[in-house]
Each structure stands twice: as C-alpha cells, then as structure tokens.
Amino acid sequence: MSGPASGSTSSTHGFPTLRTPRGPVPAGAPAWNPQRASEMPSHRYRSAFDRVELPLTGRRWPDARIEQAPLWVPVDLRDGNQALAEPMDTPRKRRMFDLLVTMGFKEIEVGYPSASRTDFDFVRHLVESRAVPGDVTPVVFTPARADLIERTFASVAGMDRAVVHLYIPTAPVWREVVLGRSRAEVHGVIREAATQMARLAAAAPDTDIRFEFSPEVFILTEPDFILEICDSLTELWDASPDRPVIHNLPATVEIATPNVYADQIEYMHRNLARRDSVILSVHPHHDRGTGVACAELAVLAGAQRVEGCLFGNGERTGNVDLVNLALNLHAQGVDPMIDFSDIDEIRRTVEHCNRLPVPPRHPYGGDLVYTAFSGTHQDAISKGLAHQETSGSALWSVPYLPIDPADVGRSYEAVIRVNSQSGKGGIAHLLHSNYGVDLPAAMRADFSRTVQAATDDSGLEATPKDLWELFGATYLTPGRDGAVALTSWTADRGPTGEHRFVCTLRTDDGLREGDYEGTGNGPVSAFTHALAGAGIEVEILTYTQHATGRGQGSPAMAYVECLVGGRRYWGAGQDTSVLTASVTAVLSAVNRAA
C-alpha cells in the first residue's frame, strides 16, 4: 500500500497547510541525503555577506581565551522593561534594582527616563531615596533628540554619578526608511546631540557624568561609517584612560552566524582611535538563537563590557542572557564576579518583576536543568556523585552535570527523577539517598522492571515516596503477609557450632499449620532446611544485608536471591534485627514464587 504522493497536501494527520518538499535533490548531494528543495521563499532574503562589508582579515579571536569576566551591565530595567506587555511600576523596578545590586552588578541601566513618566519617576526615586550604593553607576538611555536629552539629564540631577547613553539607528535601511537622512546628516545629528550632552554635563558639576554611544543596528552599518562616528565622539567627549567613553556595538537584530559578529567587533577593536580611552561594549539580541555565542565570541574579539538581561528577557526573542553567560564562565573555572548562589530566589524575583515564567529547561536556572530521567544518564550521575564523595577531590567531575547544583543553591534531591524512560541506576540512587536502601546490583534490574511497568501504565513520574511504596509492596509485604508465614520461631546454636531453626509455619493461605525444624551452617541456612521439611525447596543464591542508617536502633535491610521451584526470585526484609530481616527476606522470595 503506497502513501500520499511526494509534495501532496494532506490533512490526514491534522497538518492541512504543510507541503512535503517535492523539488529536485540538489546536484552533487550524497546518496544518504535525499532532502528535496522546498517551497519556502528563501530567495527573498540575502545573507549578511551581501548586506554589509566585512573587512577583517587575519582574525585573531579564534585563538583567544576568556580568562576574566567582562563588565556585566544588566538592562532589565530599560530594554527588558520595554519588552513587557505590562511594564514595571516603581515597586517592581526597585525590587529588581535591589536584586541586581545584591548580586554584585556595578553598572546598571536603570531606565529610559524620557520615554515615560514611570521611568522618569523611578530614576528620581533612586536619587531621592539614596538607593544607589557608592560603587554602583546607574545608566540612563536617550535618543538623539534635544528635548529628550534635556529630560534625561533632568532625571539624574543630584545623582553622585551616571552614564548617559545616547543612541541612533545608523544602518542604511534605517537611515533611508526610518530617518530619511544621509550618512552625513545622521552623523551631524549625532554630533549635535553629543555636544549638547557635553554642555549639560559641564553644567552639573556635582554629578560625575560619563558618556555611552550606541549605533543601533551596528551589524548592518558600514564599518567605516561606524569607525568615523565613534572616533569623532571619542574626540568630542575628550575621552581619556581615566574617563573613558563607552562605545556599545549592538547586534540589534541578529543577521548571521556568531563568527561574523566577532569579526565586526575585532575590526573595531583593532581600529578605534585612542583605544585605551574606549570601553568596547556589546549588546547582542537573540533573533537567531545565538545571542550567547555572539557575546562570548565578541569578548574573544576584544569586547570588555556586555549588556544583557537576567534569563534573556527582551524584545522579540530577547536580549543576551547574563545568567547563561556568567555561569558559562563559572563552569570553565573563571569567576563570574556575580553571585548566583541562590538561583531560585533570583528566578522568583525576575518572574515577579517581569510577570513572565522562566522555562524549566532554561540553562542553569530552569527547574529541570539538573534533572535526569534517562536511565543511562541516571546511572552515570549516580556513580559520579558517589565517586565525587569518596574521592575527596575539590575539582567537580560528575557526568552530565557541568556544575555542582549546590553552587547555585540546588539540592541533589531533584537531580534524578524516575519515569518510564528511567533505569535501574536512577531508581537505586533515589531509594538509597532517600531511604538508605542499597539494592544489590542484580536486584536493581529486577525492581526496575516493576517500576517501568507501573510508570508505563500511569504515564506519570514516580516520586521517591512512590518508589519506596512500590518497593515495599513488591518485596517487603510478601515477607510479612503471604501464603507462607511464620507463626513463631527460634534460632540457636548447638555446642558443635551447628545452627538450629525451630518454627511453626502456616501455609496454604492459613489452612494448614505445622511445626518444623532445620539445621545448617548459619541461621538462614537452617531456616531453608526447615522450609524443606514443609515441602518448600529453597536454595539461596545471593545474600546481602546492611544498616539503613547510623546508630543501634537503625533498621537493617536484608536481600536474598533464591531458587524456588527452579526459578529465581528476589526477596527483601527490614527489621532492627538483622536475623529477622534475613528470615523475612527468604519468606518474601518464597511467597513471590507462590
């Protein structure tokens, strides 16, 4: 029976608008790749290489290493706030600001005071409440318009220090379509705005004001034009090593693979005038899903400062994620110089202020990022954690966990969780870590089959409590309540060293009861001989026992693998007496065979 023809439109599976690609297989494609040309209108778009000149040659950034954290600048209160359906009010802004200060950020973009009364009032709140610590510099954002620059400077009046951040679009499409100005005219607008800023800063001697400039859509602007503008502002603002200017080069809308952005940043890094008087900054967005890679490669290429948001909030797909970036450094042995030791409190605060959830798979901060459901992963993690504990090494080396969850305030309780995809290693780990049960290796596979059947049937995750209850029902209960039961028993040792087991057995669901006796080289062996007298042939193949905790009152667990009726069965028993636990384990195996 043949399926629908290639390229047909079918609603059989509920996808009525999809069209299976039916174009030709590209010439020269290998036989193992039969993908065909689709009807996606990709011809409408140009690559970055056709849209902007990329003059860098002899690139050096691929050989660089990040060995020190850049200056992190959170823009949650401005760029992140602009992206919210319901922008933050002053209480939420203040809570976010206090979080950023507590985490250790030293330069914080606090708002766009000319954009709304709320933003202006919040900046004034910071001034009037003296909320800004002595080593923290607020940043305020303004477009290149005289009246808006005036209002921006009014917002920071009375502050000890501030950075005023000037921006304007510079790329050809923005110049022609949005601004309707030539290169020279745009440059003239920028110089006029920068001159006004210098004049207003000079008129406010009680506030230490520095300057930042962003050529919006830097990545699509001609490199020579960006260099011309930035160098002219460095000179106009009389930048010096002790009062540097910030040139912030944003990937406003990602257009290419991250290596292209790195090339653009390295070109500026090599060619900016008075380089020791310039802080080279980047502000990547995440339109192609590569904002983190863009920022990391930009730092390799010479960037010294990175603007972004906690957990990547921002317009469209968001700004670069500072949590991700900083903890990437931490995982490489580089101090991020920001405190993430309580990632859940950070996340709760950000979710409250943004009124947006952080996804459960979000790097480092999501609920599930330190959790394994897969059996092979669980087994590797369990063995890694055990080795880490016994090795005494300070260096972290646990499979599948790039950092120790404890570094960010997470416990190990949620590292391994069980569902139908899980394996024996994870199940054993949870029983051991939560209930002190250390299953023998061969018994793990036996119990794993029981757990998988239960989770397959329910489709749900099994909690440690669920596993313990299932373990009890499978192995412990048959030893206490089954077709074969001990009404009474004693065990002693004769003068020749032989062990004797005397018992009253109830069999056949309580219909028959009798007294039996057996001897052996140990009490458990003697018990099996007593069972043989009742017609129950049992051979113990494997036996192990351990305490489930510390102290004399700690219950013991005993596990036996027995041959009953020619088949293997596992049993388990628990009691404060090791012997009682062992006898109960044998009964468990016998009753599971019944």
Coordinates of C-alpha atoms in Angstrom, one line a residue:
M1 CA 0.0 0.0 0.0
S2 CA 1.5 3.3 -1.0
G3 CA 1.4 6.6 0.9
P4 CA 0.5 10.1 -0.5
A5 CA 2.5 11.3 -3.4
S6 CA 5.6 13.4 -2.7
G7 CA 4.7 17.0 -2.3
S8 CA 1.0 16.4 -1.7
T9 CA -1.1 18.3 0.9
S10 CA -2.9 16.1 3.3
S11 CA -5.0 16.7 6.4
T12 CA -4.8 13.0 7.5
H13 CA -2.7 13.9 10.5
G14 CA -4.1 17.4 11.1
F15 CA -1.5 19.3 9.1
P16 CA -3.5 20.6 6.2
T17 CA -1.2 23.6 5.2
L18 CA 2.1 21.7 5.1
R19 CA 3.5 20.7 1.8
T20 CA 6.1 17.9 1.6
P21 CA 9.1 19.3 -0.3
R22 CA 9.0 18.0 -3.9
G23 CA 11.7 19.9 -5.6
P24 CA 14.9 18.4 -7.0
V25 CA 17.5 16.8 -4.9
P26 CA 20.5 19.3 -5.2
A27 CA 23.1 18.3 -7.7
G28 CA 26.0 16.5 -6.1
A29 CA 24.1 15.6 -2.9
P30 CA 25.3 12.4 -1.4
A31 CA 23.1 9.3 -1.6
W32 CA 22.5 9.4 2.1
N33 CA 20.8 12.8 2.0
P34 CA 17.6 12.6 -0.1
Q35 CA 16.2 16.0 1.1
R36 CA 14.5 17.9 -1.7
A37 CA 14.0 21.6 -2.4
S38 CA 11.1 23.1 -0.6
E39 CA 8.6 25.9 -1.4
M40 CA 9.9 28.1 1.4
P41 CA 10.5 31.6 -0.1
S42 CA 14.2 31.7 1.0
H43 CA 15.1 33.6 -2.2
R44 CA 13.6 36.8 -0.7
Y45 CA 16.4 37.1 1.8
R46 CA 20.1 38.0 1.5
S47 CA 23.0 36.7 3.5
A48 CA 24.9 39.0 5.8
F49 CA 27.8 38.9 3.4
D50 CA 25.7 40.5 0.7
R51 CA 24.3 43.2 3.0
V52 CA 27.4 44.7 4.8
E53 CA 31.1 44.8 4.2
L54 CA 33.2 42.6 6.4
P55 CA 36.8 44.0 6.1
L56 CA 38.5 42.0 8.8
T57 CA 41.4 39.8 7.7
G58 CA 43.9 37.8 9.7
R59 CA 41.4 37.3 12.6
R60 CA 42.9 36.6 16.0
W61 CA 39.8 35.9 18.1
P62 CA 39.7 32.2 17.4
D63 CA 42.9 31.7 19.3
A64 CA 41.8 33.8 22.3
R65 CA 40.5 32.6 25.7
I66 CA 38.2 34.2 28.2
E67 CA 40.1 34.3 31.4
Q68 CA 38.3 37.1 33.2
A69 CA 34.7 38.2 33.3
P70 CA 33.8 41.3 31.3
L71 CA 31.9 44.2 33.0
W72 CA 28.3 42.9 33.1
V73 CA 25.6 45.6 32.6
P74 CA 22.0 44.4 33.2
V75 CA 19.5 46.3 31.0
D76 CA 16.4 44.6 32.6
L77 CA 15.1 48.0 33.9
R78 CA 15.2 49.6 30.4
D79 CA 15.5 47.3 27.4
G80 CA 13.9 44.3 29.3
N81 CA 11.2 46.6 30.7
Q82 CA 10.3 47.9 27.2
A83 CA 9.6 44.3 26.1
L84 CA 6.9 43.7 28.8
A85 CA 3.2 43.7 28.0
E86 CA 2.8 45.4 31.4
P87 CA 5.9 47.5 32.2
M88 CA 7.2 47.5 35.7
D89 CA 5.9 50.1 38.2
T90 CA 8.3 51.7 40.7
P91 CA 7.9 48.9 43.4
R92 CA 8.7 46.2 40.9
K93 CA 11.6 48.2 39.4
R94 CA 13.0 48.8 42.9
R95 CA 12.8 45.1 43.7
M96 CA 14.7 44.3 40.5
F97 CA 17.3 47.1 41.2
D98 CA 17.9 45.8 44.7
L99 CA 18.4 42.3 43.4
L100 CA 20.9 43.4 40.8
V101 CA 22.9 45.4 43.4
T102 CA 22.9 42.4 45.8
M103 CA 24.1 40.1 43.1
G104 CA 27.1 42.4 42.5
F105 CA 26.4 44.3 39.3
K106 CA 28.3 47.6 39.4
E107 CA 26.8 49.3 36.3
I108 CA 23.1 49.1 35.9
E109 CA 20.9 50.6 33.2
V110 CA 18.0 51.9 35.3
G111 CA 15.6 53.3 32.7
Y112 CA 14.6 55.4 29.7
P113 CA 13.5 58.5 31.5
S114 CA 12.3 60.4 28.5
A115 CA 10.1 57.5 27.4
S116 CA 7.5 57.6 30.2
R117 CA 6.7 59.2 33.4
T118 CA 7.1 55.9 35.2
D119 CA 10.7 55.6 34.1
F120 CA 11.4 59.2 34.9
D121 CA 9.9 58.8 38.4
F122 CA 11.9 55.7 39.1
V123 CA 15.2 57.4 38.3
R124 CA 14.1 60.3 40.6
H125 CA 13.2 57.7 43.2
L126 CA 16.7 56.3 43.1
V127 CA 18.1 59.8 43.6
E128 CA 15.8 60.9 46.3
S129 CA 15.9 57.7 48.3
R130 CA 19.7 57.5 48.1
A131 CA 19.3 53.9 46.9
V132 CA 22.4 53.7 44.7
P133 CA 25.5 52.4 46.6
G134 CA 28.7 54.3 46.3
D135 CA 30.3 51.8 43.9
V136 CA 27.3 51.4 41.5
T137 CA 26.9 53.6 38.5
P138 CA 23.4 54.0 37.0
V139 CA 23.0 54.3 33.2
V140 CA 20.1 56.2 31.6
F141 CA 19.1 55.9 27.9
T142 CA 18.2 58.7 25.5
P143 CA 17.7 59.1 21.7
A144 CA 19.5 61.8 19.8
R145 CA 16.7 64.5 20.3
A146 CA 17.4 67.7 22.1
D147 CA 14.2 67.8 24.3
L148 CA 14.6 64.1 25.3
I149 CA 18.2 64.7 26.2
E150 CA 17.2 67.6 28.4
R151 CA 14.7 65.4 30.2
T152 CA 17.2 62.6 30.6
F153 CA 19.7 64.9 32.3
A154 CA 16.9 66.3 34.5
S155 CA 16.2 62.8 35.7
V156 CA 19.8 62.3 37.0
A157 CA 20.1 65.7 38.7
G158 CA 21.5 65.2 42.2
M159 CA 23.0 61.7 41.5
D160 CA 26.6 61.1 42.5
R161 CA 27.5 59.5 39.2
A162 CA 25.8 58.4 36.0
V163 CA 26.3 57.2 32.4
V164 CA 24.2 58.9 29.8
H165 CA 23.6 56.5 26.9
L166 CA 23.0 58.1 23.5
Y167 CA 21.6 56.0 20.6
I168 CA 20.5 56.4 17.0
P169 CA 20.0 54.0 14.1
T170 CA 22.9 54.0 11.6
A171 CA 22.3 51.2 9.1
P172 CA 21.3 52.1 5.5
V173 CA 17.7 50.8 5.7
W174 CA 17.1 52.6 8.9
R175 CA 18.7 55.8 7.5
E176 CA 16.7 55.7 4.4
V177 CA 13.3 54.3 5.5
V178 CA 13.1 55.4 9.2
L179 CA 15.1 58.6 9.4
G180 CA 15.1 59.8 5.8
R181 CA 18.7 61.1 6.2
S182 CA 22.1 60.6 4.5
R183 CA 25.2 59.4 6.2
A184 CA 26.5 62.9 6.7
E185 CA 23.1 64.1 8.1
V186 CA 23.0 61.2 10.6
H187 CA 26.5 62.0 11.7
G188 CA 25.5 65.6 12.1
V189 CA 22.6 64.7 14.3
I190 CA 24.9 62.6 16.5
R191 CA 27.5 65.3 16.9
E192 CA 24.8 67.8 17.8
A193 CA 23.4 65.5 20.4
A194 CA 26.8 64.7 21.8
T195 CA 27.7 68.4 22.0
Q196 CA 24.5 69.1 24.0
M197 CA 25.3 66.2 26.3
A198 CA 28.8 67.6 27.0
R199 CA 27.4 71.0 27.7
L200 CA 24.7 69.7 30.1
A201 CA 27.3 67.5 31.9
A202 CA 29.5 70.5 32.4
A203 CA 26.6 72.4 33.9
A204 CA 26.1 69.7 36.5
P205 CA 29.5 69.6 38.3
D206 CA 28.0 67.7 41.3
T207 CA 27.2 64.6 39.2
D208 CA 30.1 62.7 37.7
I209 CA 28.7 62.0 34.2
R210 CA 30.3 59.8 31.6
F211 CA 29.0 59.0 28.1
E212 CA 28.0 56.0 26.1
F213 CA 27.1 55.8 22.4
S214 CA 25.2 53.0 20.6
P215 CA 25.0 53.0 16.8
E216 CA 21.8 51.0 16.6
V217 CA 21.9 48.1 14.1
F218 CA 25.7 48.2 14.2
I219 CA 25.9 44.9 12.5
L220 CA 24.3 46.2 9.3
T221 CA 26.1 49.5 9.2
E222 CA 29.2 50.2 7.0
P223 CA 32.3 49.6 9.2
D224 CA 34.0 52.8 8.0
F225 CA 30.9 54.8 9.0
I226 CA 30.8 53.3 12.5
L227 CA 34.5 54.0 12.9
E228 CA 34.1 57.6 11.7
I229 CA 31.3 58.3 14.2
C230 CA 32.9 56.6 17.2
D231 CA 36.3 58.2 16.7
S232 CA 34.6 61.7 16.4
L233 CA 32.7 61.1 19.7
T234 CA 35.8 59.9 21.4
E235 CA 37.5 63.2 20.5
L236 CA 34.4 65.4 21.1
W237 CA 33.9 64.0 24.6
D238 CA 37.7 64.2 25.2
A239 CA 37.9 60.6 26.4
S240 CA 40.9 59.6 28.4
P241 CA 42.0 56.4 30.2
D242 CA 40.7 57.7 33.5
R243 CA 37.5 58.9 31.9
P244 CA 36.8 56.5 29.0
V245 CA 33.9 56.7 26.7
I246 CA 31.7 53.6 26.1
H247 CA 31.1 52.6 22.5
N248 CA 28.4 50.0 22.6
L249 CA 28.0 48.0 19.4
P250 CA 24.7 46.1 19.3
A251 CA 23.6 43.1 17.4
T252 CA 20.2 44.8 17.3
V253 CA 18.7 42.1 15.1
E254 CA 20.9 39.1 14.6
I255 CA 21.7 38.6 10.9
A256 CA 24.5 36.0 10.7
T257 CA 26.4 33.3 12.4
P258 CA 28.3 34.5 15.6
N259 CA 31.7 34.4 13.9
V260 CA 30.5 37.3 11.7
Y261 CA 29.7 39.5 14.8
A262 CA 33.1 38.5 16.2
D263 CA 34.8 39.7 13.0
Q264 CA 33.0 43.0 13.2
I265 CA 33.9 43.5 16.8
E266 CA 37.6 42.7 16.2
Y267 CA 37.7 45.1 13.3
M268 CA 36.5 47.9 15.7
H269 CA 38.8 46.7 18.5
R270 CA 41.8 47.0 16.2
N271 CA 40.9 50.3 14.5
L272 CA 39.3 52.5 17.1
A273 CA 41.3 55.7 17.8
R274 CA 42.5 56.2 21.4
R275 CA 41.7 52.6 22.2
D276 CA 42.9 52.9 25.8
S277 CA 40.3 55.6 26.3
V278 CA 37.4 53.5 24.9
I279 CA 35.4 50.7 26.7
L280 CA 34.3 48.4 23.9
S281 CA 30.8 47.2 24.7
V282 CA 28.3 44.7 23.1
H283 CA 24.6 44.3 23.3
P284 CA 23.5 41.1 21.5
H285 CA 20.0 40.1 20.8
H286 CA 18.8 36.6 20.3
D287 CA 16.9 36.6 17.0
R288 CA 18.8 33.6 15.5
G289 CA 19.1 31.9 18.9
T290 CA 22.8 32.6 19.1
G291 CA 22.9 35.6 21.4
V292 CA 25.1 33.9 24.0
A293 CA 27.5 32.7 21.3
C294 CA 27.7 36.2 19.8
A295 CA 28.5 37.7 23.2
E296 CA 31.2 35.1 24.0
L297 CA 32.9 35.4 20.6
A298 CA 32.7 39.2 20.9
V299 CA 34.6 39.1 24.2
L300 CA 37.2 36.9 22.5
A301 CA 37.4 39.6 19.8
G302 CA 38.1 42.4 22.2
A303 CA 34.8 43.4 23.9
Q304 CA 35.2 44.5 27.5
R305 CA 31.6 45.1 28.6
V306 CA 28.4 43.1 27.9
E307 CA 24.8 44.4 28.2
G308 CA 22.0 41.9 28.6
C309 CA 19.1 40.7 30.8
L310 CA 18.7 38.1 33.5
F311 CA 17.3 35.0 31.9
G312 CA 17.3 36.7 28.5
N313 CA 14.2 38.9 28.6
G314 CA 13.9 41.5 25.9
E315 CA 12.1 42.4 22.6
R316 CA 11.3 39.6 20.1
T317 CA 13.4 36.6 21.2
G318 CA 15.2 38.6 23.9
N319 CA 18.5 40.2 24.9
V320 CA 21.5 38.1 25.6
D321 CA 21.1 36.1 28.9
L322 CA 23.5 37.3 31.6
V323 CA 22.8 34.3 33.8
N324 CA 23.8 31.9 31.0
L325 CA 26.9 33.9 30.1
A326 CA 28.2 34.3 33.6
L327 CA 27.6 30.7 34.7
N328 CA 29.2 29.5 31.4
L329 CA 32.4 31.2 32.8
H330 CA 31.9 29.7 36.2
A331 CA 31.7 26.2 34.6
Q332 CA 35.1 26.9 32.9
G333 CA 36.8 27.8 36.2
V334 CA 36.5 31.6 35.7
D335 CA 35.0 33.7 38.5
P336 CA 31.8 35.4 37.0
M337 CA 32.2 38.1 39.7
I338 CA 28.4 38.0 40.2
D339 CA 26.7 35.9 42.9
F340 CA 24.3 33.2 41.7
S341 CA 24.4 31.1 44.9
D342 CA 20.6 31.2 45.2
I343 CA 19.4 30.8 41.6
D344 CA 15.8 30.1 42.7
E345 CA 15.5 33.3 44.6
I346 CA 16.9 35.2 41.6
R347 CA 14.4 33.5 39.3
R348 CA 11.5 34.1 41.6
T349 CA 12.3 37.8 41.8
V350 CA 12.7 38.1 38.0
E351 CA 9.5 36.2 37.4
H352 CA 7.7 38.5 39.8
C353 CA 9.1 41.7 38.3
N354 CA 8.7 40.6 34.6
R355 CA 5.5 38.6 35.1
L356 CA 7.0 36.1 32.7
P357 CA 7.9 32.5 33.6
V358 CA 11.5 31.1 33.3
P359 CA 11.2 27.9 31.2
P360 CA 12.0 24.7 33.1
R361 CA 14.8 23.9 30.6
H362 CA 16.4 27.3 30.8
P363 CA 20.2 27.0 31.2
Y364 CA 21.3 26.9 34.9
G365 CA 18.1 28.4 36.3
G366 CA 15.3 26.2 35.0
D367 CA 13.5 23.7 37.3
L368 CA 14.7 20.6 35.3
V369 CA 18.2 21.6 34.1
Y370 CA 19.9 19.5 36.8
T371 CA 17.4 16.6 36.5
A372 CA 17.9 13.3 34.6
F373 CA 15.1 11.0 33.7
S374 CA 17.1 8.8 31.2
G375 CA 18.4 5.6 32.7
T376 CA 21.9 5.8 31.2
H377 CA 22.3 9.4 32.4
Q378 CA 21.0 8.5 35.9
D379 CA 23.4 5.6 36.2
A380 CA 26.4 7.8 35.2
I381 CA 25.3 10.7 37.5
S382 CA 24.8 8.3 40.5
K383 CA 28.2 6.8 40.0
G384 CA 29.7 10.2 39.5
L385 CA 28.2 11.6 42.7
A386 CA 29.4 8.5 44.7
H387 CA 32.9 8.9 43.3
Q388 CA 32.9 12.6 44.0
E389 CA 32.0 11.9 47.6
T390 CA 34.7 9.2 48.2
S391 CA 37.5 10.8 46.1
G392 CA 37.9 13.8 48.3
S393 CA 38.8 15.9 45.2
A394 CA 37.8 19.6 45.2
L395 CA 37.5 19.5 41.4
W396 CA 34.0 18.8 40.2
S397 CA 33.8 15.9 37.8
V398 CA 30.3 14.4 37.6
P399 CA 28.9 13.2 34.2
Y400 CA 26.1 15.3 32.7
L401 CA 26.3 18.0 35.4
P402 CA 28.5 20.8 34.1
I403 CA 28.5 22.5 37.5
D404 CA 27.7 21.3 41.0
P405 CA 24.0 22.1 41.6
A406 CA 24.9 23.2 45.1
D407 CA 26.9 26.1 43.6
V408 CA 23.5 27.8 42.7
G409 CA 21.6 26.7 45.8
R410 CA 20.1 23.5 44.4
S411 CA 19.9 20.3 46.4
Y412 CA 20.7 16.8 45.0
E413 CA 17.1 15.7 45.7
A414 CA 15.9 16.6 42.2
V415 CA 18.9 15.5 40.2
I416 CA 17.5 12.1 39.5
R417 CA 13.8 11.6 38.9
V418 CA 12.0 8.5 37.6
N419 CA 9.5 8.0 34.8
S420 CA 9.0 5.3 32.1
Q421 CA 12.4 6.3 30.5
S422 CA 14.4 5.8 33.6
G423 CA 16.7 2.9 34.5
K424 CA 17.9 0.8 37.4
G425 CA 20.7 3.2 38.4
G426 CA 18.4 6.1 39.0
I427 CA 15.8 4.1 40.9
A428 CA 18.5 2.6 43.1
H429 CA 20.0 6.1 43.7
L430 CA 16.7 7.5 44.9
L431 CA 16.0 4.6 47.2
H432 CA 19.5 4.9 48.6
S433 CA 19.5 8.7 49.0
N434 CA 16.0 9.0 50.5
Y435 CA 15.5 5.7 52.4
G436 CA 19.0 4.3 52.9
V437 CA 18.2 1.2 50.7
D438 CA 21.2 0.0 48.9
L439 CA 19.9 -2.6 46.4
P440 CA 22.3 -5.3 45.2
A441 CA 23.3 -4.8 41.5
A442 CA 21.3 -7.8 40.2
M443 CA 18.2 -6.8 42.2
R444 CA 18.2 -3.4 40.6
A445 CA 17.3 -4.8 37.3
D446 CA 14.5 -6.9 38.8
F447 CA 12.9 -3.9 40.6
S448 CA 13.5 -1.7 37.6
R449 CA 11.1 -3.9 35.5
T450 CA 8.4 -3.4 38.2
V451 CA 8.9 0.3 38.2
Q452 CA 8.8 0.6 34.4
A453 CA 5.6 -1.4 34.2
A454 CA 4.0 1.0 36.8
T455 CA 5.2 4.2 35.1
D456 CA 4.2 2.8 31.6
D457 CA 0.7 2.2 32.9
S458 CA 0.3 5.5 34.7
G459 CA 2.3 7.7 32.3
L460 CA 3.4 9.7 35.4
E461 CA 6.6 10.4 37.2
A462 CA 7.4 8.2 40.2
T463 CA 8.5 10.2 43.3
P464 CA 10.9 8.7 45.8
K465 CA 7.9 8.1 48.1
D466 CA 6.2 6.2 45.2
L467 CA 9.3 4.1 44.7
W468 CA 9.5 3.2 48.4
E469 CA 5.9 2.2 48.5
L470 CA 6.3 0.1 45.3
F471 CA 9.4 -1.5 46.7
G472 CA 7.5 -2.3 49.9
A473 CA 4.6 -3.8 48.1
T474 CA 6.8 -5.8 45.8
Y475 CA 9.4 -7.2 48.3
L476 CA 8.6 -6.3 52.0
T477 CA 4.9 -7.1 52.2
P478 CA 5.3 -10.7 50.8
G479 CA 7.7 -11.4 53.7
R480 CA 5.2 -10.3 56.3
D481 CA 1.9 -11.3 54.8
G482 CA 1.9 -14.1 52.3
A483 CA 0.7 -17.7 51.7
V484 CA 3.6 -19.0 53.8
A485 CA 4.0 -17.3 57.2
L486 CA 5.9 -17.9 60.4
T487 CA 3.6 -18.1 63.5
S488 CA 6.6 -18.4 65.8
W489 CA 10.3 -19.3 65.5
T490 CA 13.6 -19.5 67.4
A491 CA 17.2 -19.9 66.3
D492 CA 20.1 -21.1 68.4
R493 CA 23.5 -22.6 68.1
G494 CA 24.5 -26.0 69.4
P495 CA 27.7 -27.0 71.2
T496 CA 29.2 -28.3 67.9
G497 CA 28.6 -24.9 66.2
E498 CA 25.7 -26.0 64.1
H499 CA 22.7 -23.6 63.9
R500 CA 19.2 -24.8 64.5
F501 CA 16.0 -23.2 63.4
V502 CA 12.7 -24.3 65.0
C503 CA 9.4 -22.8 63.7
T504 CA 5.7 -23.0 63.3
L505 CA 4.7 -22.5 59.7
R506 CA 1.3 -21.6 58.4
T507 CA 0.9 -22.5 54.7
D508 CA -1.8 -22.7 52.1
D509 CA -3.3 -19.3 52.9
G510 CA -3.7 -20.2 56.6
L511 CA -5.5 -23.5 56.1
R512 CA -2.5 -25.7 57.3
E513 CA -0.1 -25.1 60.2
G514 CA 2.8 -27.3 61.4
D515 CA 6.0 -27.3 63.4
Y516 CA 9.3 -27.7 61.5
E517 CA 13.0 -27.8 62.4
G518 CA 16.1 -27.4 60.3
T519 CA 19.9 -27.2 60.9
G520 CA 22.6 -25.6 58.9
N521 CA 25.9 -23.7 58.9
G522 CA 24.0 -20.5 59.7
P523 CA 20.6 -19.5 60.9
V524 CA 19.3 -18.6 57.4
S525 CA 20.6 -21.9 56.0
A526 CA 18.9 -23.7 58.9
F527 CA 15.6 -21.9 58.1
T528 CA 15.8 -23.2 54.5
H529 CA 16.1 -26.7 55.7
A530 CA 13.1 -26.2 58.0
L531 CA 11.2 -25.0 54.9
A532 CA 12.3 -28.1 53.1
G533 CA 10.6 -30.2 55.8
A534 CA 7.4 -28.4 54.9
G535 CA 7.9 -29.3 51.3
I536 CA 9.2 -25.9 50.2
E537 CA 12.5 -26.3 48.4
V538 CA 14.6 -23.1 48.6
E539 CA 18.2 -22.5 47.5
I540 CA 19.8 -19.2 48.4
L541 CA 21.9 -17.9 45.6
T542 CA 22.7 -14.4 46.8
Y543 CA 22.5 -12.8 50.3
T544 CA 23.4 -9.3 51.4
Q545 CA 22.4 -7.0 54.3
H546 CA 23.2 -3.5 55.6
A547 CA 22.0 -0.9 58.0
T548 CA 19.8 1.9 56.6
G549 CA 21.2 4.5 59.0
R550 CA 23.6 5.1 61.9
G551 CA 23.0 4.0 65.4
Q552 CA 22.0 0.8 67.1
G553 CA 18.3 1.4 66.5
S554 CA 18.7 1.8 62.8
P555 CA 16.7 -0.8 60.8
A556 CA 18.6 -3.4 58.8
M557 CA 17.8 -4.4 55.2
A558 CA 18.4 -7.9 54.0
Y559 CA 18.2 -9.1 50.4
V560 CA 18.2 -12.6 49.1
E561 CA 18.0 -14.2 45.6
C562 CA 16.5 -17.6 45.9
L563 CA 15.9 -20.5 43.6
V564 CA 12.3 -21.6 44.2
G565 CA 10.7 -24.2 42.0
G566 CA 13.6 -23.9 39.6
R567 CA 13.1 -20.1 39.1
R568 CA 15.0 -17.2 40.6
Y569 CA 13.1 -14.8 42.9
W570 CA 14.3 -11.8 44.9
G571 CA 13.1 -11.1 48.4
A572 CA 13.8 -8.4 51.0
G573 CA 13.2 -7.9 54.7
Q574 CA 13.5 -4.9 57.1
D575 CA 13.9 -5.1 60.8
T576 CA 16.0 -3.7 63.6
S577 CA 17.3 -7.3 63.9
V578 CA 19.5 -8.4 61.1
L579 CA 18.4 -12.1 61.6
T580 CA 14.7 -11.2 61.5
A581 CA 15.2 -9.1 58.4
S582 CA 17.1 -12.0 56.7
V583 CA 14.4 -14.6 57.6
T584 CA 11.7 -12.2 56.3
A585 CA 13.6 -11.7 53.1
V586 CA 13.6 -15.5 52.5
L587 CA 9.9 -15.7 53.1
S588 CA 9.4 -12.8 50.7
A589 CA 11.1 -14.7 47.9
V590 CA 9.1 -17.9 48.7
N591 CA 5.8 -16.0 48.7
R592 CA 6.7 -14.1 45.5
A593 CA 7.2 -17.5 43.9
A594 CA 3.8 -18.8 45.1

